[in-house]
Amino acid sequence: MALGRDGGLVHGSSMVKRSPLDNRDTSNVAWARYRRLMKGMAIVSLLAVVGALGWLRFSMGEALTIHMIIATAAGVGLSVMLGAALMGLVFLSSGSGHDESIEDPFENDPDMNHDR
């Protein structure tokens, strides 16, 4: 791979396809949608933490310690947010058209196309 005149990568004789996320307007819309998703999932995460702590309080009663409260809040809250962040990036990539702009180096390889 080499750099072309305009700074883009050149592979062989063809240019690497540009992603729709390279366009500032498309990028702004996609990232705004991602931030909106993450704000909503922060509320869902908070509700999941409250639900988990409520269930622990109901089932354990006075045996619930501050350490278990902190560990449960961090574990449940961060797990929900990590899942939301990763799935949100999948939606961002797919919804913006970025996935279609990726070049498949194995598209003409008969050994790699047996599952399509």
mmCIF file of C-alpha atoms in Angstrom:
data_model
loop_
_atom_site.group_PDB
_atom_site.id
_atom_site.type_symbol
_atom_site.label_atom_id
_atom_site.label_comp_id
_atom_site.label_asym_id
_atom_site.label_seq_id
_atom_site.Cartn_x
_atom_site.Cartn_y
_atom_site.Cartn_z
ATOM 1 C CA MET A 1 0.000 0.000 0.000
ATOM 2 C CA ALA A 2 1.153 3.508 -0.764
ATOM 3 C CA LEU A 3 -0.110 7.052 -0.393
ATOM 4 C CA GLY A 4 -1.751 8.598 -3.414
ATOM 5 C CA ARG A 5 -1.523 12.243 -4.502
ATOM 6 C CA ASP A 6 -4.524 13.246 -2.402
ATOM 7 C CA GLY A 7 -3.203 11.465 0.717
ATOM 8 C CA GLY A 8 -5.492 8.418 0.304
ATOM 9 C CA LEU A 9 -4.151 4.902 0.456
ATOM 10 C CA VAL A 10 -3.570 3.196 -2.881
ATOM 11 C CA HIS A 11 -3.688 -0.604 -3.043
ATOM 12 C CA GLY A 12 -2.347 -1.814 -6.330
ATOM 13 C CA SER A 13 -4.013 0.296 -8.973
ATOM 14 C CA SER A 14 -7.313 1.044 -7.197
ATOM 15 C CA MET A 15 -8.095 3.572 -4.501
ATOM 16 C CA VAL A 16 -9.490 2.512 -1.163
ATOM 17 C CA LYS A 17 -13.199 3.303 -1.046
ATOM 18 C CA ARG A 18 -14.177 6.313 1.016
ATOM 19 C CA SER A 19 -16.462 5.699 3.957
ATOM 20 C CA PRO A 20 -19.677 7.705 4.301
ATOM 21 C CA LEU A 21 -18.355 8.594 7.767
ATOM 22 C CA ASP A 22 -15.655 10.653 6.024
ATOM 23 C CA ASN A 23 -18.431 13.092 5.069
ATOM 24 C CA ARG A 24 -18.849 15.583 7.935
ATOM 25 C CA ASP A 25 -22.674 15.795 7.636
ATOM 26 C CA THR A 26 -23.154 12.019 7.617
ATOM 27 C CA SER A 27 -20.690 11.655 10.450
ATOM 28 C CA ASN A 28 -22.422 14.295 12.575
ATOM 29 C CA VAL A 29 -25.810 12.612 12.132
ATOM 30 C CA ALA A 30 -24.414 9.150 12.901
ATOM 31 C CA TRP A 31 -22.539 10.252 16.024
ATOM 32 C CA ALA A 32 -25.535 12.286 17.261
ATOM 33 C CA ARG A 33 -27.669 9.149 16.938
ATOM 34 C CA TYR A 34 -25.008 7.164 18.832
ATOM 35 C CA ARG A 35 -24.920 9.743 21.670
ATOM 36 C CA ARG A 36 -28.732 9.690 21.867
ATOM 37 C CA LEU A 37 -28.640 5.880 22.102
ATOM 38 C CA MET A 38 -26.027 6.031 24.870
ATOM 39 C CA LYS A 39 -28.041 8.580 26.860
ATOM 40 C CA GLY A 40 -31.079 6.321 26.694
ATOM 41 C CA MET A 41 -29.022 3.304 27.670
ATOM 42 C CA ALA A 42 -27.593 5.210 30.650
ATOM 43 C CA ILE A 43 -31.167 5.484 31.940
ATOM 44 C CA VAL A 44 -31.746 1.775 31.263
ATOM 45 C CA SER A 45 -28.470 1.002 33.063
ATOM 46 C CA LEU A 46 -29.543 3.046 36.072
ATOM 47 C CA LEU A 47 -32.873 1.205 36.168
ATOM 48 C CA ALA A 48 -31.039 -2.141 35.955
ATOM 49 C CA VAL A 49 -28.813 -1.151 38.897
ATOM 50 C CA VAL A 50 -31.813 -0.042 40.968
ATOM 51 C CA GLY A 51 -33.630 -3.282 40.108
ATOM 52 C CA ALA A 52 -30.620 -5.447 40.996
ATOM 53 C CA LEU A 53 -30.072 -3.630 44.292
ATOM 54 C CA GLY A 54 -33.776 -3.828 45.102
ATOM 55 C CA TRP A 55 -33.795 -7.551 44.468
ATOM 56 C CA LEU A 56 -30.654 -8.042 46.597
ATOM 57 C CA ARG A 57 -32.143 -5.979 49.420
ATOM 58 C CA PHE A 58 -35.345 -8.031 49.272
ATOM 59 C CA SER A 59 -33.565 -11.384 49.162
ATOM 60 C CA MET A 60 -30.678 -10.651 51.557
ATOM 61 C CA GLY A 61 -32.203 -8.163 53.951
ATOM 62 C CA GLU A 62 -29.728 -6.745 56.459
ATOM 63 C CA ALA A 63 -26.882 -8.946 55.185
ATOM 64 C CA LEU A 64 -26.419 -6.581 52.226
ATOM 65 C CA THR A 65 -23.152 -4.715 52.810
ATOM 66 C CA ILE A 66 -21.890 -1.474 51.302
ATOM 67 C CA HIS A 67 -19.202 -3.440 49.462
ATOM 68 C CA MET A 68 -21.809 -5.628 47.771
ATOM 69 C CA ILE A 69 -23.849 -2.554 46.869
ATOM 70 C CA ILE A 70 -20.828 -0.906 45.223
ATOM 71 C CA ALA A 71 -19.786 -4.108 43.431
ATOM 72 C CA THR A 72 -23.316 -4.761 42.180
ATOM 73 C CA ALA A 73 -23.812 -1.180 40.992
ATOM 74 C CA ALA A 74 -20.470 -1.169 39.184
ATOM 75 C CA GLY A 75 -20.876 -4.659 37.721
ATOM 76 C CA VAL A 76 -24.438 -4.289 36.502
ATOM 77 C CA GLY A 77 -24.100 -0.656 35.410
ATOM 78 C CA LEU A 78 -20.836 -1.065 33.539
ATOM 79 C CA SER A 79 -21.924 -4.342 31.922
ATOM 80 C CA VAL A 80 -25.072 -2.755 30.521
ATOM 81 C CA MET A 81 -23.154 0.316 29.320
ATOM 82 C CA LEU A 82 -20.382 -1.757 27.714
ATOM 83 C CA GLY A 83 -22.933 -3.868 25.847
ATOM 84 C CA ALA A 84 -24.762 -0.722 24.747
ATOM 85 C CA ALA A 85 -21.546 0.957 23.591
ATOM 86 C CA LEU A 86 -20.431 -2.020 21.520
ATOM 87 C CA MET A 87 -23.848 -2.633 19.968
ATOM 88 C CA GLY A 88 -24.199 1.095 19.345
ATOM 89 C CA LEU A 89 -20.949 1.051 17.370
ATOM 90 C CA VAL A 90 -22.264 -1.875 15.326
ATOM 91 C CA PHE A 91 -25.440 0.099 14.579
ATOM 92 C CA LEU A 92 -23.394 3.218 13.748
ATOM 93 C CA SER A 93 -21.174 1.298 11.338
ATOM 94 C CA SER A 94 -24.061 -0.488 9.643
ATOM 95 C CA GLY A 95 -26.509 2.421 9.593
ATOM 96 C CA SER A 96 -24.058 4.950 8.173
ATOM 97 C CA GLY A 97 -23.024 2.740 5.235
ATOM 98 C CA HIS A 98 -19.480 2.320 6.553
ATOM 99 C CA ASP A 99 -19.759 -1.486 6.368
ATOM 100 C CA GLU A 100 -20.460 -1.386 2.626
ATOM 101 C CA SER A 101 -17.370 0.745 1.958
ATOM 102 C CA ILE A 102 -14.970 -1.914 3.226
ATOM 103 C CA GLU A 103 -13.071 -3.747 0.519
ATOM 104 C CA ASP A 104 -13.074 -7.561 0.832
ATOM 105 C CA PRO A 105 -9.615 -8.811 -0.131
ATOM 106 C CA PHE A 106 -10.945 -12.369 -0.392
ATOM 107 C CA GLU A 107 -14.046 -11.768 -2.528
ATOM 108 C CA ASN A 108 -12.531 -13.561 -5.571
ATOM 109 C CA ASP A 109 -10.789 -16.312 -3.616
ATOM 110 C CA PRO A 110 -12.641 -19.609 -4.314
ATOM 111 C CA ASP A 111 -11.354 -21.129 -1.069
ATOM 112 C CA MET A 112 -12.872 -18.345 1.028
ATOM 113 C CA ASN A 113 -16.301 -18.169 -0.678
ATOM 114 C CA HIS A 114 -17.573 -21.645 0.169
ATOM 115 C CA ASP A 115 -19.895 -20.330 2.904
ATOM 116 C CA ARG A 116 -21.661 -17.630 0.850
#
